[in-house]
PDB file of C-alpha atoms in Angstrom:
ATOM      1  CA  MET A   1       1.139 196.963 -74.039  1.00 52.00           C
ATOM      2  CA  SER A   2       0.343 195.624 -71.131  1.00 52.00           C
ATOM      3  CA  GLU A   3      -3.307 194.145 -69.424  1.00 54.00           C
ATOM      4  CA  GLN A   4      -3.817 197.416 -67.061  1.00 53.00           C
ATOM      5  CA  GLN A   5      -1.979 199.717 -69.289  1.00 53.00           C
ATOM      6  CA  GLY A   6      -5.102 198.696 -71.355  1.00 49.00           C
ATOM      7  CA  HIS A   7      -7.456 198.955 -68.897  1.00 49.00           C
ATOM      8  CA  GLU A   8      -6.517 202.333 -68.281  1.00 50.00           C
ATOM      9  CA  GLN A   9      -6.829 203.697 -71.585  1.00 52.00           C
ATOM     10  CA  GLN A  10     -10.451 201.835 -71.509  1.00 52.00           C
ATOM     11  CA  GLY A  11     -11.407 203.919 -68.784  1.00 50.00           C
ATOM     12  CA  HIS A  12      -9.971 207.520 -69.886  1.00 50.00           C
ATOM     13  CA  GLU A  13     -12.496 206.542 -73.152  1.00 51.00           C
ATOM     14  CA  GLN A  14     -15.075 205.997 -70.832  1.00 51.00           C
ATOM     15  CA  ARG A  15     -15.041 209.280 -69.206  1.00 49.00           C
ATOM     16  CA  ASP A  16     -14.361 211.369 -71.580  1.00 52.00           C
ATOM     17  CA  SER A  17     -17.387 210.418 -73.280  1.00 52.00           C
ATOM     18  CA  GLU A  18     -19.321 211.235 -70.036  1.00 57.00           C
ATOM     19  CA  LYS A  19     -18.407 214.088 -70.002  1.00 60.00           C
ATOM     20  CA  GLY A  20     -19.367 215.524 -73.041  1.00 59.00           C
ATOM     21  CA  PRO A  21     -18.484 218.128 -75.281  1.00 60.00           C
ATOM     22  CA  PRO A  22     -14.747 220.298 -74.241  1.00 61.00           C
ATOM     23  CA  PRO A  23     -15.019 223.515 -72.461  1.00 63.00           C
ATOM     24  CA  GLY A  24     -15.690 226.138 -74.984  1.00 60.00           C
ATOM     25  CA  HIS A  25     -17.901 224.123 -77.656  1.00 57.00           C
ATOM     26  CA  GLN A  26     -21.151 225.242 -78.627  1.00 58.00           C
ATOM     27  CA  GLN A  27     -23.719 222.938 -80.178  1.00 55.00           C
ATOM     28  CA  GLN A  28     -25.862 223.618 -83.803  1.00 56.00           C
ATOM     29  CA  GLY A  29     -28.927 222.882 -84.292  1.00 52.00           C
ATOM     30  CA  PRO A  30     -32.596 223.171 -82.923  1.00 54.00           C
ATOM     31  CA  SER A  31     -31.296 222.191 -79.827  1.00 54.00           C
ATOM     32  CA  GLN A  32     -29.201 225.188 -78.296  1.00 56.00           C
ATOM     33  CA  PRO A  33     -31.867 228.477 -76.662  1.00 58.00           C
ATOM     34  CA  GLY A  34     -32.062 231.035 -79.521  1.00 58.00           C
ATOM     35  CA  TYR A  35     -31.746 229.063 -82.136  1.00 55.00           C
ATOM     36  CA  GLN A  36     -34.220 230.370 -85.214  1.00 58.00           C
ATOM     37  CA  GLN A  37     -34.466 228.414 -88.068  1.00 56.00           C
ATOM     38  CA  GLN A  38     -33.601 231.256 -90.882  1.00 61.00           C
ATOM     39  CA  GLY A  39     -35.639 231.002 -94.592  1.00 59.00           C
ATOM     40  CA  PRO A  40     -33.764 231.456 -97.925  1.00 57.00           C
ATOM     41  CA  GLN A  41     -31.024 233.876 -98.637  1.00 63.00           C
ATOM     42  CA  PRO A  42     -31.844 236.993 -99.790  1.00 66.00           C
ATOM     43  CA  GLY A  43     -31.660 236.815-103.685  1.00 65.00           C
ATOM     44  CA  TYR A  44     -32.161 233.433-104.480  1.00 65.00           C
ATOM     45  CA  PRO A  45     -35.478 231.270-104.296  1.00 63.00           C
ATOM     46  CA  PRO A  46     -36.592 229.065-101.821  1.00 65.00           C
ATOM     47  CA  PRO A  47     -35.223 225.673-100.822  1.00 66.00           C
ATOM     48  CA  GLY A  48     -36.364 223.085-103.278  1.00 66.00           C
ATOM     49  CA  TYR A  49     -38.002 225.432-106.452  1.00 62.00           C
ATOM     50  CA  GLN A  50     -36.917 224.886-109.865  1.00 63.00           C
ATOM     51  CA  GLN A  51     -36.718 228.490-111.933  1.00 60.00           C
ATOM     52  CA  GLN A  52     -38.516 227.429-115.877  1.00 63.00           C
ATOM     53  CA  GLY A  53     -36.586 228.035-118.823  1.00 59.00           C
ATOM     54  CA  PRO A  54     -33.973 230.868-119.537  1.00 56.00           C
ATOM     55  CA  GLN A  55     -33.676 233.474-117.162  1.00 61.00           C
ATOM     56  CA  PRO A  56     -34.257 236.989-118.780  1.00 63.00           C
ATOM     57  CA  GLY A  57     -31.653 238.722-121.171  1.00 64.00           C
ATOM     58  CA  TYR A  58     -29.510 235.636-121.157  1.00 64.00           C
ATOM     59  CA  PRO A  59     -29.508 233.256-124.134  1.00 60.00           C
ATOM     60  CA  PRO A  60     -30.115 229.326-123.879  1.00 64.00           C
ATOM     61  CA  PRO A  61     -28.262 227.210-122.654  1.00 66.00           C
ATOM     62  CA  GLY A  62     -25.929 226.233-125.707  1.00 66.00           C
ATOM     63  CA  PHE A  63     -26.103 228.968-127.927  1.00 65.00           C
ATOM     64  CA  PRO A  64     -23.805 231.895-128.543  1.00 65.00           C
ATOM     65  CA  PRO A  65     -24.472 234.802-127.311  1.00 67.00           C
ATOM     66  CA  PRO A  66     -26.250 237.821-128.990  1.00 67.00           C
ATOM     67  CA  GLY A  67     -24.222 239.223-131.537  1.00 69.00           C
ATOM     68  CA  TYR A  68     -21.538 236.661-132.311  1.00 68.00           C
ATOM     69  CA  TYR A  69     -19.827 236.033-135.400  1.00 64.00           C
ATOM     70  CA  PRO A  70     -18.005 232.670-135.568  1.00 63.00           C
ATOM     71  CA  PRO A  71     -14.128 234.122-137.476  1.00 66.00           C
ATOM     72  CA  PRO A  72     -14.439 234.874-141.308  1.00 61.00           C
ATOM     73  CA  GLY A  73     -13.519 231.266-143.048  1.00 58.00           C
ATOM     74  CA  THR A  74     -14.930 228.817-139.900  1.00 61.00           C
ATOM     75  CA  TYR A  75     -17.528 226.283-140.985  1.00 60.00           C
ATOM     76  CA  THR A  76     -20.135 227.293-138.816  1.00 60.00           C
ATOM     77  CA  GLY A  77     -22.599 223.856-139.593  1.00 66.00           C
ATOM     78  CA  ASP A  78     -25.157 226.361-142.314  1.00 71.00           C
ATOM     79  CA  PRO A  79     -25.634 225.020-145.661  1.00 71.00           C
ATOM     80  CA  ASN A  80     -26.404 228.450-146.791  1.00 71.00           C
ATOM     81  CA  ALA A  81     -22.962 229.629-145.607  1.00 75.00           C
ATOM     82  CA  PRO A  82     -20.264 227.195-146.152  1.00 72.00           C
ATOM     83  CA  TYR A  83     -17.546 229.493-144.898  1.00 79.00           C
ATOM     84  CA  GLY A  84     -19.286 231.329-141.968  1.00 79.00           C
ATOM     85  CA  TYR A  85     -20.110 234.759-142.357  1.00 81.00           C
ATOM     86  CA  ASP A  86     -18.756 237.885-142.436  1.00 81.00           C
ATOM     87  CA  PRO A  87     -19.352 240.930-139.928  1.00 81.00           C
ATOM     88  CA  TYR A  88     -22.274 242.395-141.319  1.00 82.00           C
ATOM     89  CA  GLY A  89     -24.126 239.135-140.741  1.00 81.00           C
ATOM     90  CA  ARG A  90     -24.265 237.775-144.600  1.00 84.00           C
ATOM     91  CA  PRO A  91     -22.890 234.792-145.690  1.00 86.00           C
ATOM     92  CA  TYR A  92     -19.225 234.132-146.912  1.00 86.00           C
ATOM     93  CA  SER A  93     -19.558 232.140-150.908  1.00 85.00           C
ATOM     94  CA  ASP A  94     -17.032 229.094-151.741  1.00 85.00           C
ATOM     95  CA  LYS A  95     -15.603 231.142-154.359  1.00 89.00           C
ATOM     96  CA  SER A  96     -12.945 233.921-154.248  1.00 90.00           C
ATOM     97  CA  LYS A  97     -12.791 237.365-155.143  1.00 91.00           C
ATOM     98  CA  ILE A  98      -8.333 236.852-155.768  1.00 93.00           C
ATOM     99  CA  ILE A  99      -8.954 233.966-157.746  1.00 93.00           C
ATOM    100  CA  ALA A 100     -12.028 235.900-159.573  1.00 93.00           C
ATOM    101  CA  GLY A 101     -10.154 238.678-160.634  1.00 93.00           C
ATOM    102  CA  ILE A 102      -6.977 237.008-161.728  1.00 94.00           C
ATOM    103  CA  LEU A 103      -9.182 234.827-164.186  1.00 93.00           C
ATOM    104  CA  GLN A 104     -10.592 238.105-165.444  1.00 92.00           C
ATOM    105  CA  LEU A 105      -7.602 239.595-165.822  1.00 93.00           C
ATOM    106  CA  THR A 106      -5.613 237.000-167.911  1.00 93.00           C
ATOM    107  CA  LEU A 107      -8.910 234.972-169.288  1.00 92.00           C
ATOM    108  CA  GLY A 108     -11.322 237.540-169.510  1.00 88.00           C
ATOM    109  CA  GLY A 109     -11.680 237.919-173.085  1.00 89.00           C
ATOM    110  CA  PHE A 110     -13.062 234.795-173.015  1.00 92.00           C
ATOM    111  CA  GLY A 111     -15.122 235.826-169.767  1.00 90.00           C
ATOM    112  CA  VAL A 112     -14.095 233.139-167.788  1.00 93.00           C
ATOM    113  CA  GLY A 113     -13.688 235.261-163.976  1.00 91.00           C
ATOM    114  CA  ARG A 114     -17.742 235.412-164.795  1.00 91.00           C
ATOM    115  CA  PHE A 115     -18.099 231.794-165.527  1.00 93.00           C
ATOM    116  CA  TYR A 116     -16.020 231.035-162.349  1.00 92.00           C
ATOM    117  CA  LEU A 117     -18.554 232.993-159.920  1.00 92.00           C
ATOM    118  CA  GLY A 118     -21.668 231.556-161.924  1.00 91.00           C
ATOM    119  CA  ASN A 119     -22.407 234.711-164.003  1.00 90.00           C
ATOM    120  CA  VAL A 120     -22.990 233.075-167.430  1.00 92.00           C
ATOM    121  CA  GLY A 121     -25.004 235.593-169.281  1.00 93.00           C
ATOM    122  CA  MET A 122     -22.034 237.762-168.061  1.00 91.00           C
ATOM    123  CA  GLY A 123     -19.008 235.472-169.315  1.00 92.00           C
ATOM    124  CA  LEU A 124     -21.006 235.095-172.564  1.00 94.00           C
ATOM    125  CA  ALA A 125     -21.061 238.525-173.519  1.00 93.00           C
ATOM    126  CA  GLN A 126     -17.513 238.884-172.739  1.00 93.00           C
ATOM    127  CA  LEU A 127     -17.045 235.904-174.723  1.00 93.00           C
ATOM    128  CA  PHE A 128     -18.176 236.853-177.987  1.00 94.00           C
ATOM    129  CA  THR A 129     -17.235 240.727-177.462  1.00 93.00           C
ATOM    130  CA  CYS A 130     -13.566 239.116-176.386  1.00 91.00           C
ATOM    131  CA  GLY A 131     -14.144 240.829-173.258  1.00 88.00           C
ATOM    132  CA  GLY A 132     -14.633 244.537-175.392  1.00 87.00           C
ATOM    133  CA  LEU A 133     -11.826 243.943-177.228  1.00 90.00           C
ATOM    134  CA  GLY A 134      -9.533 243.873-173.780  1.00 88.00           C
ATOM    135  CA  VAL A 135     -11.126 247.162-172.028  1.00 92.00           C
ATOM    136  CA  TRP A 136     -14.027 245.512-170.028  1.00 91.00           C
ATOM    137  CA  SER A 137     -12.154 242.321-168.773  1.00 91.00           C
ATOM    138  CA  LEU A 138      -9.467 244.766-167.561  1.00 93.00           C
ATOM    139  CA  ILE A 139     -11.773 247.068-165.784  1.00 92.00           C
ATOM    140  CA  ASP A 140     -14.115 243.278-163.799  1.00 91.00           C
ATOM    141  CA  GLY A 141     -10.982 242.743-163.377  1.00 92.00           C
ATOM    142  CA  ILE A 142      -9.810 245.226-161.045  1.00 94.00           C
ATOM    143  CA  LEU A 143     -13.241 245.976-159.831  1.00 92.00           C
ATOM    144  CA  LEU A 144     -13.852 242.622-158.987  1.00 91.00           C
ATOM    145  CA  LEU A 145      -9.804 241.952-156.989  1.00 92.00           C
ATOM    146  CA  THR A 146     -10.888 245.785-155.374  1.00 92.00           C
ATOM    147  CA  GLY A 147     -14.667 245.542-154.436  1.00 89.00           C
ATOM    148  CA  ASN A 148     -16.082 244.080-151.679  1.00 85.00           C
ATOM    149  CA  ASP A 149     -19.418 243.597-152.169  1.00 87.00           C
ATOM    150  CA  HIS A 150     -19.096 240.893-155.405  1.00 89.00           C
ATOM    151  CA  THR A 151     -21.508 238.201-154.948  1.00 89.00           C
ATOM    152  CA  ASP A 152     -21.602 234.108-156.290  1.00 88.00           C
ATOM    153  CA  GLU A 153     -24.605 233.023-158.255  1.00 88.00           C
ATOM    154  CA  HIS A 154     -26.194 232.276-154.657  1.00 85.00           C
ATOM    155  CA  GLY A 155     -25.911 236.085-153.613  1.00 85.00           C
ATOM    156  CA  ARG A 156     -23.442 235.156-150.764  1.00 87.00           C
ATOM    157  CA  ILE A 157     -20.264 237.742-150.595  1.00 88.00           C
ATOM    158  CA  LEU A 158     -16.622 236.551-152.142  1.00 89.00           C
ATOM    159  CA  ARG A 159     -13.997 235.781-149.996  1.00 86.00           C
ATOM    160  CA  SER A 160     -11.142 237.328-150.128  1.00 82.00           C
TER     161      SER A 160
END
């Protein structure tokens, strides 16, 4: 680039800065006539305002929404419900009703299904009566397999 072109370019830049903004440009800010400072938007808190606590009707951050239950069989971190909760909010047991029913049908004369569930008294009664001569253990095994309200020794609902 020649020296003359360099001087012309510098002169062009000086003229642009002396002219001011291009035509049609409107300057924003307090120096513009008719400008009014706007307050906070309706429905929003004023600047610098910090809300204390969670909003009403919403759970605190990090907590599940009300009525939420984890899927069955997932560990929830609750030692009283090692396998989660059923849809009614009752904790699931670590024992299975299918295993208890099969044990009761096959070894019910010895009360093995009831010992598995932690019902020691009922297991001993079945042991001493040979499972009610097989009738009691057969009926008990079928009820364990088909029922939904059987519990373990801690009162937790059996898993399927």
